[in-house]
mmCIF file of C-alpha atoms in Angstrom:
data_model
loop_
_atom_site.group_PDB
_atom_site.id
_atom_site.type_symbol
_atom_site.label_atom_id
_atom_site.label_comp_id
_atom_site.label_asym_id
_atom_site.label_seq_id
_atom_site.Cartn_x
_atom_site.Cartn_y
_atom_site.Cartn_z
ATOM 1 C CA UNK A 800 -21.987 -73.485 8.385
ATOM 2 C CA UNK A 801 -21.745 -73.087 12.124
ATOM 3 C CA UNK A 802 -22.964 -69.390 13.280
ATOM 4 C CA UNK A 803 -19.335 -68.995 14.276
ATOM 5 C CA UNK A 804 -18.159 -69.830 10.919
ATOM 6 C CA UNK A 805 -21.036 -67.397 9.323
ATOM 7 C CA UNK A 806 -19.372 -64.440 11.755
ATOM 8 C CA UNK A 807 -16.085 -65.115 10.476
ATOM 9 C CA UNK A 808 -17.255 -64.778 7.172
ATOM 10 C CA UNK A 809 -18.577 -61.727 7.831
ATOM 11 C CA UNK A 810 -15.541 -60.216 9.690
ATOM 12 C CA UNK A 811 -13.661 -57.271 8.100
ATOM 13 C CA UNK A 812 -10.493 -57.888 6.148
ATOM 14 C CA UNK A 813 -7.678 -57.688 8.061
ATOM 15 C CA UNK A 814 -5.674 -54.511 7.465
ATOM 16 C CA UNK A 815 -2.218 -55.186 6.028
ATOM 17 C CA UNK A 816 1.015 -54.667 8.257
ATOM 18 C CA UNK A 817 2.059 -50.896 8.265
ATOM 19 C CA UNK A 818 -0.972 -49.160 7.835
ATOM 20 C CA UNK A 819 -2.897 -46.851 10.129
ATOM 21 C CA UNK A 820 -6.505 -47.196 11.279
ATOM 22 C CA UNK A 821 -6.456 -43.865 12.084
ATOM 23 C CA UNK A 822 -8.373 -40.896 10.320
ATOM 24 C CA UNK A 823 -6.339 -38.646 8.049
ATOM 25 C CA UNK A 824 -5.611 -35.416 10.300
ATOM 26 C CA UNK A 825 -6.819 -32.516 8.688
ATOM 27 C CA UNK A 826 -4.034 -30.255 7.831
ATOM 28 C CA UNK A 827 -4.179 -26.490 8.909
ATOM 29 C CA UNK A 828 -4.161 -23.687 6.961
ATOM 30 C CA UNK A 829 -0.874 -22.046 6.771
ATOM 31 C CA UNK A 830 -0.475 -18.937 8.865
ATOM 32 C CA UNK A 831 0.497 -16.759 6.331
ATOM 33 C CA UNK A 832 -2.544 -17.396 4.172
ATOM 34 C CA UNK A 833 -4.871 -16.827 7.332
ATOM 35 C CA UNK A 834 -3.210 -13.803 7.871
ATOM 36 C CA UNK A 835 -3.616 -12.502 4.035
ATOM 37 C CA UNK A 836 -7.285 -13.461 4.255
ATOM 38 C CA UNK A 837 -7.684 -11.554 7.278
ATOM 39 C CA UNK A 838 -6.068 -8.700 6.049
ATOM 40 C CA UNK A 839 -8.511 -9.070 2.998
ATOM 41 C CA UNK A 840 -11.895 -9.314 4.648
ATOM 42 C CA UNK A 841 -10.573 -6.444 6.982
ATOM 43 C CA UNK A 842 -9.843 -3.771 3.902
ATOM 44 C CA UNK A 843 -13.298 -4.799 2.490
ATOM 45 C CA UNK A 844 -14.936 -3.669 5.403
ATOM 46 C CA UNK A 845 -12.595 -0.460 5.900
ATOM 47 C CA UNK A 846 -13.367 0.471 2.029
ATOM 48 C CA UNK A 847 -16.915 -0.011 2.790
ATOM 49 C CA UNK A 848 -17.997 1.402 5.815
ATOM 50 C CA UNK A 849 -14.850 2.881 7.074
ATOM 51 C CA UNK A 850 -12.060 1.485 9.909
ATOM 52 C CA UNK A 851 -13.534 3.360 12.646
ATOM 53 C CA UNK A 852 -16.795 1.564 12.427
ATOM 54 C CA UNK A 853 -15.236 -1.903 11.835
ATOM 55 C CA UNK A 854 -15.236 -3.764 14.976
ATOM 56 C CA UNK A 855 -13.118 -7.427 15.434
ATOM 57 C CA UNK A 856 -16.303 -8.946 15.638
ATOM 58 C CA UNK A 857 -17.053 -7.926 11.941
ATOM 59 C CA UNK A 858 -13.600 -9.167 10.801
ATOM 60 C CA UNK A 859 -13.762 -12.365 12.802
ATOM 61 C CA UNK A 860 -17.849 -13.068 11.700
ATOM 62 C CA UNK A 861 -17.084 -12.444 7.802
ATOM 63 C CA UNK A 862 -14.268 -14.949 7.847
ATOM 64 C CA UNK A 863 -16.170 -17.633 9.995
ATOM 65 C CA UNK A 864 -13.892 -17.472 13.044
ATOM 66 C CA UNK A 865 -13.890 -16.246 16.464
ATOM 67 C CA UNK A 866 -12.642 -13.191 17.523
ATOM 68 C CA UNK A 867 -9.992 -15.003 19.754
ATOM 69 C CA UNK A 868 -8.475 -16.966 16.899
ATOM 70 C CA UNK A 869 -8.253 -13.302 15.134
ATOM 71 C CA UNK A 870 -5.929 -12.368 17.949
ATOM 72 C CA UNK A 871 -3.796 -15.411 17.272
ATOM 73 C CA UNK A 872 -2.734 -13.635 13.944
ATOM 74 C CA UNK A 873 -2.816 -9.967 14.956
ATOM 75 C CA UNK A 874 -1.995 -8.980 18.866
ATOM 76 C CA UNK A 875 -4.300 -6.058 18.549
ATOM 77 C CA UNK A 876 -6.876 -3.930 16.185
ATOM 78 C CA UNK A 877 -4.024 -1.660 15.782
ATOM 79 C CA UNK A 878 -2.043 -4.185 14.226
ATOM 80 C CA UNK A 879 -4.593 -4.570 11.745
ATOM 81 C CA UNK A 880 -5.350 -1.098 10.924
ATOM 82 C CA UNK A 881 -1.251 -0.510 10.261
ATOM 83 C CA UNK A 882 -1.468 -3.302 8.373
ATOM 84 C CA UNK A 883 -4.240 -2.313 5.910
ATOM 85 C CA UNK A 884 -2.485 1.321 6.081
ATOM 86 C CA UNK A 885 1.104 -0.565 4.497
ATOM 87 C CA UNK A 886 -1.107 -2.442 1.896
ATOM 88 C CA UNK A 887 -2.624 1.060 0.809
ATOM 89 C CA UNK A 888 0.639 3.172 0.834
ATOM 90 C CA UNK A 889 2.591 0.264 -1.093
ATOM 91 C CA UNK A 890 0.273 0.669 -3.666
ATOM 92 C CA UNK A 891 1.284 4.366 -4.174
ATOM 93 C CA UNK A 892 5.140 3.158 -3.770
ATOM 94 C CA UNK A 893 4.377 0.282 -6.465
ATOM 95 C CA UNK A 894 3.100 3.292 -9.024
ATOM 96 C CA UNK A 895 6.119 5.254 -8.320
ATOM 97 C CA UNK A 896 8.446 2.295 -8.470
ATOM 98 C CA UNK A 897 7.162 1.281 -12.028
ATOM 99 C CA UNK A 898 7.206 4.563 -13.506
ATOM 100 C CA UNK A 899 11.234 5.052 -12.239
ATOM 101 C CA UNK A 900 11.943 1.856 -13.850
ATOM 102 C CA UNK A 901 10.837 2.482 -17.358
ATOM 103 C CA UNK A 902 13.098 3.452 -20.324
ATOM 104 C CA UNK A 903 12.731 6.982 -20.542
ATOM 105 C CA UNK A 904 14.888 10.195 -19.450
ATOM 106 C CA UNK A 905 15.315 10.763 -15.682
ATOM 107 C CA UNK A 906 13.549 14.309 -16.227
ATOM 108 C CA UNK A 907 10.090 12.611 -17.886
ATOM 109 C CA UNK A 908 10.041 9.780 -15.198
ATOM 110 C CA UNK A 909 10.218 12.261 -12.465
ATOM 111 C CA UNK A 910 7.365 14.588 -14.080
ATOM 112 C CA UNK A 911 5.164 11.397 -14.349
ATOM 113 C CA UNK A 912 5.960 9.868 -11.085
ATOM 114 C CA UNK A 913 5.001 13.427 -9.546
ATOM 115 C CA UNK A 914 1.793 13.648 -11.411
ATOM 116 C CA UNK A 915 0.835 9.988 -10.943
ATOM 117 C CA UNK A 916 1.204 10.143 -7.243
ATOM 118 C CA UNK A 917 -0.693 13.282 -6.801
ATOM 119 C CA UNK A 918 -3.433 12.116 -8.946
ATOM 120 C CA UNK A 919 -3.550 8.693 -7.080
ATOM 121 C CA UNK A 920 -3.913 10.681 -3.694
ATOM 122 C CA UNK A 921 -6.407 13.110 -5.197
ATOM 123 C CA UNK A 922 -8.478 9.944 -6.620
ATOM 124 C CA UNK A 923 -8.708 8.220 -3.246
ATOM 125 C CA UNK A 924 -10.070 11.340 -1.450
ATOM 126 C CA UNK A 925 -12.891 11.558 -4.324
ATOM 127 C CA UNK A 926 -13.554 7.973 -4.464
ATOM 128 C CA UNK A 927 -12.301 6.037 -1.358
ATOM 129 C CA UNK A 928 -13.025 8.602 1.107
ATOM 130 C CA UNK A 929 -12.793 5.616 3.800
ATOM 131 C CA UNK A 930 -9.200 4.786 2.923
ATOM 132 C CA UNK A 931 -8.449 8.469 3.045
ATOM 133 C CA UNK A 932 -9.640 8.902 6.290
ATOM 134 C CA UNK A 933 -7.246 6.021 7.391
ATOM 135 C CA UNK A 934 -3.749 7.390 5.868
ATOM 136 C CA UNK A 935 -5.260 11.073 7.807
ATOM 137 C CA UNK A 936 -5.149 9.192 10.782
ATOM 138 C CA UNK A 937 -2.201 7.230 10.325
ATOM 139 C CA UNK A 938 -0.382 10.726 9.389
ATOM 140 C CA UNK A 939 -2.078 12.578 12.333
ATOM 141 C CA UNK A 940 -0.899 9.650 14.759
ATOM 142 C CA UNK A 941 2.715 9.003 13.389
ATOM 143 C CA UNK A 942 2.351 5.169 12.540
ATOM 144 C CA UNK A 943 5.504 3.462 11.598
ATOM 145 C CA UNK A 944 4.122 2.351 8.354
ATOM 146 C CA UNK A 945 3.930 6.106 7.461
ATOM 147 C CA UNK A 946 7.690 6.874 7.862
ATOM 148 C CA UNK A 947 8.537 3.628 5.800
ATOM 149 C CA UNK A 948 6.783 4.802 3.373
ATOM 150 C CA UNK A 949 8.111 8.100 3.217
ATOM 151 C CA UNK A 950 11.852 6.972 3.394
ATOM 152 C CA UNK A 951 10.887 4.349 0.450
ATOM 153 C CA UNK A 952 9.619 7.071 -1.708
ATOM 154 C CA UNK A 953 12.548 9.379 -1.030
ATOM 155 C CA UNK A 954 14.956 5.931 -2.183
ATOM 156 C CA UNK A 955 12.833 6.309 -5.434
ATOM 157 C CA UNK A 956 13.305 9.829 -6.446
ATOM 158 C CA UNK A 957 17.300 9.624 -5.370
ATOM 159 C CA UNK A 958 17.383 6.618 -8.155
ATOM 160 C CA UNK A 959 15.823 8.739 -10.486
ATOM 161 C CA UNK A 960 18.200 11.513 -9.683
ATOM 162 C CA UNK A 961 21.012 9.725 -10.034
ATOM 163 C CA UNK A 962 20.447 8.448 -13.449
ATOM 164 C CA UNK A 963 19.389 11.937 -14.294
ATOM 165 C CA UNK A 964 23.173 12.842 -13.228
ATOM 166 C CA UNK A 965 24.501 10.185 -15.017
ATOM 167 C CA UNK A 966 22.926 10.950 -18.106
ATOM 168 C CA UNK A 967 23.541 14.744 -17.511
ATOM 169 C CA UNK A 968 20.296 15.846 -17.294
ATOM 170 C CA UNK A 969 20.883 16.955 -13.855
ATOM 171 C CA UNK A 970 23.412 19.060 -12.379
ATOM 172 C CA UNK A 971 23.413 18.690 -8.605
ATOM 173 C CA UNK A 972 25.846 17.050 -6.315
ATOM 174 C CA UNK A 973 24.167 15.277 -3.700
ATOM 175 C CA UNK A 974 21.420 13.051 -5.266
ATOM 176 C CA UNK A 975 19.944 12.253 -1.461
ATOM 177 C CA UNK A 976 19.980 15.451 -0.505
ATOM 178 C CA UNK A 977 17.921 16.485 -3.596
ATOM 179 C CA UNK A 978 15.539 13.486 -3.380
ATOM 180 C CA UNK A 979 14.688 14.880 0.432
ATOM 181 C CA UNK A 980 14.315 18.560 -1.014
ATOM 182 C CA UNK A 981 11.643 16.862 -3.654
ATOM 183 C CA UNK A 982 10.019 14.952 -0.615
ATOM 184 C CA UNK A 983 9.515 18.843 1.019
ATOM 185 C CA UNK A 984 8.512 20.362 -2.251
ATOM 186 C CA UNK A 985 5.918 18.148 -2.866
ATOM 187 C CA UNK A 986 3.902 17.495 0.394
ATOM 188 C CA UNK A 987 1.305 19.819 -0.170
ATOM 189 C CA UNK A 988 0.602 17.957 -3.335
ATOM 190 C CA UNK A 989 0.779 14.386 -2.119
ATOM 191 C CA UNK A 990 -0.191 15.201 1.687
ATOM 192 C CA UNK A 991 -4.303 13.889 2.067
ATOM 193 C CA UNK A 992 -5.143 16.305 4.598
ATOM 194 C CA UNK A 993 -3.661 19.316 2.429
ATOM 195 C CA UNK A 994 -5.255 17.623 -0.970
ATOM 196 C CA UNK A 995 -8.455 17.457 0.933
ATOM 197 C CA UNK A 996 -8.449 21.274 2.218
ATOM 198 C CA UNK A 997 -7.706 22.488 -1.483
ATOM 199 C CA UNK A 998 -10.643 20.286 -2.804
ATOM 200 C CA UNK A 999 -12.992 21.744 -0.593
ATOM 201 C CA UNK A 1000 -11.571 25.455 -1.681
ATOM 202 C CA UNK A 1001 -12.074 24.387 -5.445
ATOM 203 C CA UNK A 1002 -8.349 24.979 -6.112
ATOM 204 C CA UNK A 1003 -6.686 23.502 -9.219
ATOM 205 C CA UNK A 1004 -3.876 21.552 -7.529
ATOM 206 C CA UNK A 1005 -2.583 20.056 -10.673
ATOM 207 C CA UNK A 1006 -1.793 23.595 -11.994
ATOM 208 C CA UNK A 1007 0.439 24.408 -8.677
ATOM 209 C CA UNK A 1008 1.969 20.621 -9.389
ATOM 210 C CA UNK A 1009 2.898 21.792 -12.927
ATOM 211 C CA UNK A 1010 4.507 24.904 -11.817
ATOM 212 C CA UNK A 1011 6.280 23.237 -8.942
ATOM 213 C CA UNK A 1012 7.479 20.444 -10.920
ATOM 214 C CA UNK A 1013 9.351 23.323 -13.586
ATOM 215 C CA UNK A 1014 10.708 24.969 -10.295
ATOM 216 C CA UNK A 1015 12.190 21.428 -9.270
ATOM 217 C CA UNK A 1016 13.716 20.482 -12.650
ATOM 218 C CA UNK A 1017 15.139 24.197 -12.581
ATOM 219 C CA UNK A 1018 16.618 23.360 -9.252
ATOM 220 C CA UNK A 1019 18.276 20.070 -10.012
ATOM 221 C CA UNK A 1020 19.984 21.908 -13.121
ATOM 222 C CA UNK A 1021 17.687 20.608 -15.853
ATOM 223 C CA UNK A 1022 18.364 22.313 -19.136
ATOM 224 C CA UNK A 1023 15.690 21.311 -21.526
ATOM 225 C CA UNK A 1024 12.737 19.208 -20.385
ATOM 226 C CA UNK A 1025 11.617 16.787 -22.897
ATOM 227 C CA UNK A 1026 8.329 17.037 -25.037
ATOM 228 C CA UNK A 1027 5.493 16.591 -22.482
ATOM 229 C CA UNK A 1028 7.402 17.496 -19.022
ATOM 230 C CA UNK A 1029 5.093 19.676 -17.169
ATOM 231 C CA UNK A 1030 2.683 19.792 -19.388
ATOM 232 C CA UNK A 1031 0.569 16.844 -18.557
ATOM 233 C CA UNK A 1032 -3.180 17.502 -18.561
#
C-alpha cells in the first residue's frame, strides 16, 4: 500500500450532510433564575452579618461572579436592598393571607391574624436582628416596598371584615374604612421600632394587643366573640 493510500485510510470519516462541525453553544442561565440566586445569596449575607456590612463584592464573590455582572441584573445596591425587603415583608403578608383564607368565623380569623403578625415581628427582633434592622431602615426611609406591603395588608383586613359583615358577625357600613382603622390601631404592635422600644422597657405587648383586639371587635359591632378569641397565650 502506498503512503498516500495509508493516509487516506486513516483520515477522519466524512461528516454527514446537514450536520454542523461547530461545538454546541452553552445555554445561558435564565435571567430570572440568576436574579433569584443573587437575592438568595444577598439575603443570606444580610441575615448573617447585616445589610450595612454586606458589600456588592461580597455578593459577587459568593456567586463566583464579577461585581459588574451583578449590576447587569440589579441597577444598584438599593435595588437589592428593596428586593430583599420585599421578600421579608411578603412572608408576613403570606402568613396573614393564609389565616384569612381559613374556613373559620371572621372574628376568629381577625384575632389570629393580628396575633400572628405581632408574634412574627417580635420573633424577628429576637432572633433575626439584622433583618429587623433592614425593615426599620425601610420604614424610616419610606421605601416604596413598605407602602405596597401596608396596602396589601389593608386589603386582607378588608376581605375578612366583608366576610364578617356578610355573616352578620360585624355591623359596619364601610369595610374599607374599617380596614384602614385596623391598620392604624395596630401599628404600635406591628411597627418594628415600637416593638423594639417595648422590648427594651420589658413591657408585655401581648396583653396590650389582646385589649386592643377586644376594643376593635367591639368597634366592628361584634356582639359575641367565638371561644378563644382574645384569649391567645
